[in-house]
Coordinates of C-alpha atoms in Angstrom, one line a residue:
M1 CA 0.0 0.0 0.0
K2 CA 1.4 3.4 -1.0
S3 CA 1.8 5.7 2.0
N4 CA 2.4 9.4 2.3
I5 CA 3.6 8.9 5.8
L6 CA 7.4 9.2 6.5
H7 CA 7.6 6.0 8.4
R8 CA 10.4 4.9 10.8
Q9 CA 11.7 2.6 8.1
T10 CA 11.0 4.8 5.1
A11 CA 10.9 2.0 2.5
H12 CA 9.2 -0.6 4.6
D13 CA 5.7 -1.7 3.8
Y14 CA 4.0 -1.8 7.2
P15 CA 0.8 -3.8 7.8
L16 CA -2.2 -1.7 8.6
A17 CA -3.5 -2.1 12.1
V18 CA -7.3 -1.8 12.1
R19 CA -8.5 -3.2 15.4
G20 CA -7.4 -4.0 19.0
E21 CA -8.9 -6.3 21.5
G22 CA -7.3 -7.0 24.9
P23 CA -3.7 -8.2 24.3
Y24 CA -4.2 -8.6 20.6
L25 CA -4.0 -6.4 17.5
F26 CA -5.4 -7.2 14.1
D27 CA -4.3 -6.0 10.7
Q28 CA -6.3 -5.3 7.5
D29 CA -6.1 -8.9 6.4
G30 CA -7.5 -10.1 9.7
K31 CA -4.2 -11.5 11.0
Q32 CA -3.9 -11.6 14.8
Y33 CA -0.8 -10.3 16.7
L34 CA -0.2 -10.9 20.4
D35 CA 1.1 -7.5 21.6
A36 CA 3.7 -8.9 23.9
S37 CA 5.6 -5.6 24.3
G38 CA 2.7 -3.1 24.4
G39 CA 4.4 -1.5 21.4
A40 CA 7.2 0.2 23.4
A41 CA 5.9 -0.8 26.9
V42 CA 2.9 1.6 26.3
S43 CA -0.3 -0.4 26.1
C44 CA -0.5 -1.4 29.8
L45 CA -4.2 -2.2 29.7
G46 CA -4.2 -3.8 26.3
H47 CA -6.4 -2.5 23.5
G48 CA -10.1 -1.6 23.3
H49 CA -10.5 -1.2 27.1
A50 CA -14.1 0.0 27.4
D51 CA -13.6 2.0 30.7
I52 CA -10.8 4.0 29.3
Q53 CA -12.7 4.7 26.0
Q54 CA -15.7 5.8 28.0
A55 CA -13.6 8.2 30.1
I56 CA -12.2 9.8 27.0
I57 CA -15.6 10.1 25.3
E58 CA -17.2 11.7 28.4
Q59 CA -14.4 14.2 28.8
V60 CA -14.5 15.2 25.1
G61 CA -18.2 15.8 25.6
K62 CA -17.6 18.2 28.4
L63 CA -14.3 19.8 27.7
A64 CA -11.6 18.6 25.4
F65 CA -9.0 21.4 25.8
A66 CA -8.5 24.7 27.6
H67 CA -5.2 26.4 27.3
T68 CA -3.3 26.4 30.6
G69 CA -2.2 30.0 30.1
F70 CA -5.8 30.9 31.0
F71 CA -7.4 27.9 32.9
S72 CA -6.8 24.8 34.9
N73 CA -9.1 21.9 34.4
E74 CA -10.7 19.2 36.7
P75 CA -9.1 16.1 35.1
A76 CA -5.6 17.6 35.4
E77 CA -6.2 18.6 39.0
R78 CA -7.5 15.2 39.9
L79 CA -4.7 13.3 38.1
A80 CA -2.1 15.4 39.8
E81 CA -3.6 14.8 43.2
T82 CA -3.7 11.0 42.5
L83 CA -0.1 10.8 41.3
I84 CA 1.2 12.9 44.2
K85 CA -0.6 10.8 46.8
K86 CA 0.8 7.6 45.3
S87 CA 4.3 9.0 44.7
P88 CA 7.2 7.9 46.9
A89 CA 7.3 11.3 48.7
G90 CA 3.5 11.4 49.1
D91 CA 3.5 15.2 48.4
G92 CA 4.8 17.6 45.8
R93 CA 3.7 18.9 42.4
V94 CA 3.3 17.6 38.9
M95 CA 4.0 19.1 35.5
F96 CA 2.0 17.5 32.6
V97 CA 3.4 17.2 29.1
S98 CA 2.6 15.1 26.0
G99 CA 5.2 12.3 26.1
G100 CA 8.4 10.9 27.4
S101 CA 10.9 13.0 25.5
E102 CA 9.0 16.1 26.5
A103 CA 9.0 14.9 30.2
I104 CA 12.8 14.6 30.1
E105 CA 13.3 18.0 28.4
A106 CA 11.0 19.5 31.0
A107 CA 13.0 17.9 33.8
I108 CA 16.3 19.2 32.4
K109 CA 14.9 22.7 32.3
L110 CA 13.3 22.4 35.8
C111 CA 16.6 21.3 37.3
R112 CA 18.3 24.4 35.8
Q113 CA 15.5 26.8 36.8
I114 CA 15.6 25.5 40.4
H115 CA 19.3 26.1 40.7
V116 CA 18.9 29.5 39.1
E117 CA 16.2 30.4 41.6
R118 CA 18.5 29.3 44.4
G119 CA 21.3 31.4 43.0
D120 CA 23.5 28.4 42.1
L121 CA 24.2 29.8 38.6
D122 CA 27.3 27.7 38.0
R123 CA 25.3 24.4 38.1
T124 CA 25.1 23.8 34.3
H125 CA 26.5 20.3 34.0
Y126 CA 24.4 17.2 33.7
I127 CA 25.5 13.6 34.3
A128 CA 23.8 10.5 32.9
R129 CA 24.9 6.9 32.3
R130 CA 26.5 5.2 29.4
Q131 CA 24.2 3.0 27.4
S132 CA 21.2 5.0 28.5
Y133 CA 18.3 6.3 26.5
H134 CA 16.2 9.3 27.5
G135 CA 14.4 10.3 24.3
T136 CA 14.8 11.7 20.8
T137 CA 14.5 15.5 21.2
M138 CA 17.8 17.2 21.2
G139 CA 18.2 17.8 24.9
A140 CA 17.1 14.3 25.8
L141 CA 19.3 12.8 23.0
A142 CA 22.4 14.6 24.3
L143 CA 21.6 13.4 27.8
G144 CA 21.3 9.8 26.7
H145 CA 24.1 7.7 25.5
H146 CA 22.7 5.4 22.8
V147 CA 25.6 5.6 20.4
A148 CA 23.8 4.7 17.2
R149 CA 20.9 7.1 17.8
R150 CA 23.2 10.0 18.7
K151 CA 25.7 9.5 15.9
P152 CA 24.0 11.5 13.1
Y153 CA 23.4 14.5 15.4
E154 CA 26.8 14.6 17.2
P155 CA 27.9 17.8 15.5
L156 CA 24.6 19.5 16.6
L157 CA 24.9 18.2 20.1
Q158 CA 28.4 19.4 20.5
N159 CA 28.3 22.8 18.7
G160 CA 24.7 23.8 18.4
P161 CA 22.3 25.6 20.8
N162 CA 21.5 22.3 22.6
L163 CA 22.6 20.5 25.7
S164 CA 26.3 19.8 25.2
N165 CA 27.5 20.1 28.9
V166 CA 26.8 16.4 29.6
S167 CA 29.1 13.6 30.8
H168 CA 28.4 9.9 31.3
V169 CA 29.3 7.4 34.0
A170 CA 29.1 3.6 34.2
P171 CA 25.7 1.9 33.9
C172 CA 24.5 -0.5 36.6
N173 CA 24.8 -3.6 34.4
A174 CA 25.3 -6.7 36.6
Y175 CA 25.3 -9.1 33.6
R176 CA 28.4 -7.6 32.0
N177 CA 30.2 -5.7 34.8
Q178 CA 29.6 -7.4 38.2
G179 CA 32.0 -10.3 37.6
S180 CA 33.1 -11.9 40.9
L181 CA 32.1 -9.0 43.1
S182 CA 29.3 -9.4 45.6
E183 CA 26.1 -7.6 44.8
E184 CA 26.8 -5.1 47.6
D185 CA 30.3 -4.4 46.4
Y186 CA 29.2 -4.0 42.8
S187 CA 26.5 -1.5 43.7
E188 CA 29.2 0.5 45.6
Q189 CA 31.6 0.3 42.6
A190 CA 29.0 1.4 40.1
A191 CA 27.8 4.3 42.3
K192 CA 31.3 5.4 43.0
D193 CA 31.7 6.2 39.3
L194 CA 29.1 8.9 39.8
E195 CA 30.9 10.5 42.8
D196 CA 34.2 10.4 41.0
E197 CA 32.7 12.2 38.0
I198 CA 31.0 14.8 40.3
L199 CA 34.4 15.5 41.9
R200 CA 36.1 15.7 38.6
I201 CA 33.6 18.3 37.2
G202 CA 33.4 20.1 40.5
P203 CA 30.3 19.6 42.7
E204 CA 29.4 23.3 42.5
K205 CA 28.9 22.9 38.7
V206 CA 26.8 19.8 38.6
A207 CA 23.0 20.3 38.2
A208 CA 21.6 16.8 38.1
F209 CA 22.1 13.1 37.6
F210 CA 19.6 11.3 35.4
A211 CA 19.1 7.5 35.3
E212 CA 16.5 5.0 34.3
T213 CA 15.2 3.2 37.4
V214 CA 15.1 0.0 35.3
S215 CA 16.9 0.5 32.0
G216 CA 14.7 0.2 29.0
S217 CA 15.4 0.3 25.3
S218 CA 19.2 0.5 25.4
L219 CA 20.0 -2.1 28.0
G220 CA 16.9 -4.3 27.8
A221 CA 15.1 -4.2 31.2
M222 CA 18.2 -4.2 33.3
P223 CA 17.2 -3.8 36.9
P224 CA 19.6 -2.1 39.4
T225 CA 21.5 -4.2 41.9
R226 CA 20.4 -4.0 45.5
G227 CA 21.6 -0.9 47.3
Y228 CA 22.8 0.9 44.1
F229 CA 20.2 3.7 44.1
A230 CA 20.4 4.1 47.9
R231 CA 24.1 4.9 47.4
I232 CA 23.3 7.2 44.5
R233 CA 20.8 9.1 46.6
E234 CA 23.5 9.6 49.3
I235 CA 26.0 10.9 46.8
C236 CA 23.6 13.3 45.2
D237 CA 22.5 14.7 48.6
R238 CA 26.1 15.1 49.7
H239 CA 27.0 17.3 46.7
G240 CA 23.7 19.2 46.2
V241 CA 23.0 17.3 42.9
L242 CA 19.4 16.7 41.9
L243 CA 18.5 13.1 41.3
V244 CA 16.0 12.6 38.4
L245 CA 14.7 9.1 37.6
D246 CA 13.5 8.3 34.1
E247 CA 10.5 6.0 34.5
V248 CA 9.0 6.8 31.1
M249 CA 9.2 3.1 30.2
C250 CA 9.4 1.3 33.5
G251 CA 6.9 3.4 35.5
M252 CA 3.2 3.3 36.2
G253 CA 3.0 -0.3 37.2
R254 CA 5.2 -1.9 34.6
T255 CA 7.6 -3.4 37.2
G256 CA 4.9 -4.3 39.7
H257 CA 5.0 -1.0 41.6
L258 CA 3.2 2.1 40.4
F259 CA 6.6 3.9 40.6
A260 CA 9.5 1.6 39.9
C261 CA 11.7 3.2 42.5
E262 CA 9.4 2.1 45.3
K263 CA 11.2 -1.3 45.3
D264 CA 14.5 0.5 45.7
E265 CA 13.1 2.5 48.7
I266 CA 14.4 5.9 47.6
I267 CA 12.8 9.3 47.0
P268 CA 14.2 11.0 43.9
D269 CA 13.9 14.7 43.4
M270 CA 12.0 14.2 40.2
I271 CA 10.4 11.3 38.3
A272 CA 9.7 11.5 34.5
L273 CA 6.7 9.5 33.4
A274 CA 4.8 8.7 30.1
K275 CA 3.9 5.6 28.1
G276 CA 1.9 3.6 30.7
L277 CA 0.3 6.8 32.1
G278 CA -1.9 7.0 29.1
G279 CA -1.8 3.4 28.2
G280 CA -1.6 4.3 24.5
Y281 CA -5.1 5.8 24.6
Q282 CA -3.9 9.4 24.8
P283 CA -0.4 11.0 24.5
I284 CA 0.6 12.2 28.0
G285 CA 3.8 12.5 30.1
A286 CA 4.6 14.0 33.4
V287 CA 7.3 15.2 35.8
V288 CA 6.7 14.6 39.5
L289 CA 8.6 16.9 41.8
K290 CA 9.1 16.1 45.5
P291 CA 8.2 18.7 48.1
G292 CA 10.3 21.8 48.3
L293 CA 11.4 22.1 44.7
S294 CA 8.3 23.9 43.3
E295 CA 8.3 26.1 46.4
T296 CA 11.7 27.3 45.3
I297 CA 10.0 28.6 42.2
D298 CA 7.0 30.0 44.1
Q299 CA 9.3 32.0 46.3
G300 CA 11.5 33.2 43.4
S301 CA 10.2 34.1 40.0
G302 CA 6.8 32.5 40.6
A303 CA 6.7 31.3 37.0
L304 CA 7.8 28.3 34.9
M305 CA 10.5 29.2 32.4
Q306 CA 9.0 26.7 29.9
S307 CA 5.6 25.7 28.6
H308 CA 3.8 23.7 26.0
T309 CA 0.5 24.2 24.2
Y310 CA -0.9 20.8 25.2
M311 CA 0.4 20.6 28.8
A312 CA -2.2 19.4 31.2
H313 CA -4.5 18.6 28.3
A314 CA -8.0 17.8 29.8
T315 CA -8.8 14.8 27.6
A316 CA -5.3 13.3 28.1
C317 CA -5.5 13.8 31.9
A318 CA -8.9 12.2 32.0
C319 CA -7.5 9.2 30.3
G320 CA -4.5 9.0 32.7
L321 CA -6.8 9.2 35.7
A322 CA -9.0 6.4 34.2
V323 CA -5.8 4.3 33.7
L324 CA -4.7 4.7 37.3
N325 CA -8.2 4.0 38.6
T326 CA -8.4 0.9 36.6
I327 CA -5.0 -0.4 37.7
E328 CA -6.1 0.1 41.4
R329 CA -9.7 -1.1 41.1
D330 CA -8.7 -4.4 39.3
N331 CA -5.7 -5.0 41.5
L332 CA -3.5 -5.2 38.4
L333 CA -0.2 -4.5 40.2
E334 CA -0.6 -7.9 41.9
N335 CA -1.2 -9.5 38.5
V336 CA 1.9 -7.8 37.1
R337 CA 4.0 -9.2 39.9
R338 CA 2.5 -12.7 39.7
Q339 CA 2.5 -13.0 35.9
G340 CA 5.9 -11.4 35.6
E341 CA 7.4 -14.1 37.8
Q342 CA 5.5 -16.8 35.9
L343 CA 6.7 -15.4 32.5
K344 CA 10.3 -15.3 33.7
D345 CA 10.1 -18.8 35.0
Q346 CA 8.7 -20.0 31.7
L347 CA 11.4 -18.1 29.7
N348 CA 14.2 -19.5 31.8
E349 CA 12.8 -23.0 31.5
K350 CA 12.6 -22.8 27.7
F351 CA 15.5 -20.6 26.9
G352 CA 17.7 -20.5 30.0
Q353 CA 20.4 -22.7 28.4
H354 CA 19.9 -21.4 24.8
P355 CA 23.4 -21.0 23.3
H356 CA 22.6 -17.5 22.0
I357 CA 20.7 -16.1 25.0
G358 CA 23.1 -14.7 27.5
D359 CA 20.7 -13.3 30.0
I360 CA 17.0 -13.1 30.9
R361 CA 16.2 -10.3 33.3
G362 CA 13.7 -7.7 34.5
R363 CA 11.1 -6.8 37.0
G364 CA 7.4 -7.5 36.8
L365 CA 6.1 -7.5 33.2
F366 CA 9.2 -5.8 32.0
I367 CA 11.6 -8.5 30.8
G368 CA 14.6 -8.4 28.5
L369 CA 16.4 -11.2 26.6
E370 CA 20.0 -10.4 25.6
F371 CA 21.4 -12.3 22.6
V372 CA 25.0 -13.2 22.3
K373 CA 27.2 -15.0 19.9
S374 CA 28.7 -17.1 22.8
R375 CA 27.2 -17.6 26.2
E376 CA 30.6 -18.4 27.6
T377 CA 32.4 -15.2 26.5
K378 CA 29.2 -13.0 26.3
E379 CA 30.5 -11.9 22.9
P380 CA 27.8 -9.9 21.0
F381 CA 26.9 -10.6 17.4
A382 CA 28.2 -8.2 14.7
R383 CA 26.0 -5.2 14.1
S384 CA 25.6 -6.2 10.5
A385 CA 23.9 -9.4 11.6
N386 CA 20.9 -7.3 12.8
I387 CA 19.8 -10.0 15.2
S388 CA 17.2 -8.0 17.1
G389 CA 15.8 -6.6 13.9
K390 CA 15.4 -10.1 12.4
V391 CA 13.8 -11.4 15.6
K392 CA 11.3 -8.6 15.5
S393 CA 10.4 -9.2 11.8
K394 CA 10.2 -13.0 12.2
A395 CA 8.2 -12.7 15.4
M396 CA 5.6 -10.6 13.5
E397 CA 5.4 -13.4 10.9
H398 CA 4.5 -15.7 13.8
G399 CA 1.9 -13.2 15.2
L400 CA 4.1 -11.9 18.1
I401 CA 5.1 -8.3 18.8
C402 CA 8.3 -7.9 20.7
Y403 CA 10.4 -4.7 21.0
P404 CA 13.9 -4.9 19.6
G405 CA 17.0 -3.1 20.8
N406 CA 20.7 -2.9 19.9
G407 CA 23.9 -1.5 21.3
T408 CA 23.2 -3.6 24.4
A409 CA 26.8 -4.7 25.0
D410 CA 28.7 -1.4 24.6
G411 CA 26.4 1.1 23.0
D412 CA 27.2 -0.1 19.5
L413 CA 27.3 -3.9 19.5
G414 CA 24.7 -6.2 21.2
D415 CA 21.1 -7.2 20.7
H416 CA 18.1 -7.7 22.9
I417 CA 14.3 -7.8 22.8
L418 CA 11.9 -6.5 25.4
L419 CA 8.7 -8.3 26.5
A420 CA 6.2 -6.0 28.2
P421 CA 2.7 -7.6 27.8
P422 CA -0.3 -5.7 29.2
F423 CA -1.1 -5.9 32.9
I424 CA -4.3 -7.9 32.1
V425 CA -2.3 -10.8 30.6
E426 CA -3.4 -14.3 31.5
Q427 CA -1.7 -17.7 31.5
K428 CA -3.0 -18.4 28.0
Q429 CA -1.1 -15.5 26.6
L430 CA 2.1 -16.4 28.5
D431 CA 2.0 -19.8 26.8
E432 CA 1.5 -18.2 23.4
I433 CA 4.4 -15.9 24.0
I434 CA 6.7 -18.8 24.7
E435 CA 5.4 -20.8 21.8
R436 CA 5.6 -18.0 19.2
L437 CA 9.0 -16.8 20.5
D438 CA 10.4 -20.4 20.3
Q439 CA 9.3 -20.6 16.6
T440 CA 10.9 -17.2 16.0
L441 CA 14.2 -18.0 17.6
K442 CA 14.5 -21.3 15.8
D443 CA 14.1 -19.4 12.5
V444 CA 16.6 -16.7 13.3
L445 CA 19.2 -18.3 15.6
S446 CA 19.5 -21.8 14.3

């Protein structure tokens, strides 16, 4: 079918999705696909959820949009109240935007504004982690460290009017970096890399440290080791550095907790959210600020130094509120934890000794499989082999949607897939995932 859309793969002929039902999508030919990754960990409640659809319809019937330069609106106020009550700090403020990259951009700017309001004008440096991914807008792209995605834009990131004052420290990647260290010692080692970098730059110059709570598309659902983020929190506090957690992909219940950092028992300064907050039914993102930060602005300029036309969009916020209410009403976090453990058990039973699967990891229904040329050496496949891309394509032939990623080993080499089925997933779909993935891997890796 000829398309006038500039697609992600510009010459690729994509099937036309025409219908969604629960965990399944259907194309124009009636073919069924099990959406085992929620697209990019987006569709947390599956497709065609009647309650979410009704909430959107009712809100559009009352008020679709009112510009925030003139009005607030009830859905935004209620969603903010709900998020704050459930946040790790239990208090604070929220800024609503339209997606994950916007949320990261907003957090970058909020960090800078807060330091400016405090008079810390020299705090202009940002630190993130190698093999991280924080979005595709220029500031978020500079902050992240996905080598392949950054490469075409490097001259702009270094020389243009964008965020170039960024450095990167070690990721928390137990599979490749822990070696013979105990988990406690490895957490200390990985966190120490941040403190060393803060001291190298000069603590008075560092604005913030950004990290994915559970790494997503660049490392493939890599959870932090025990104690890592507690140590990171101590380091940031000691040097006056703001800690921003990117939960765009792993937040809003995906790991079995509404906020992924709940399991790590820390309170960050800010949390960036998106994807699961709207469940794919509306584009929405958010930045949650802990108490004290917004008050700095209140007592200073009294105004945000940034804004977006669609921030706190009434219909999008009504959708987000319906998603959160559904997760709580139907006790879906418990299902995420239970089915996540079951899926990992089944994956390990089937593929735990596969010669080309080096690691199976994750939290809740956020699971990554890393592909390697050799399990013994952990050597990645050549980039030209395009293993993750081939797995994605062949999986779709078998009616399975999984999310591919590359650069997993070092930012350039390495392949993985993400599995992030909806929170409503049942045993029947878990069995289908294993069966269809088995067929796929036999085709690609044999």
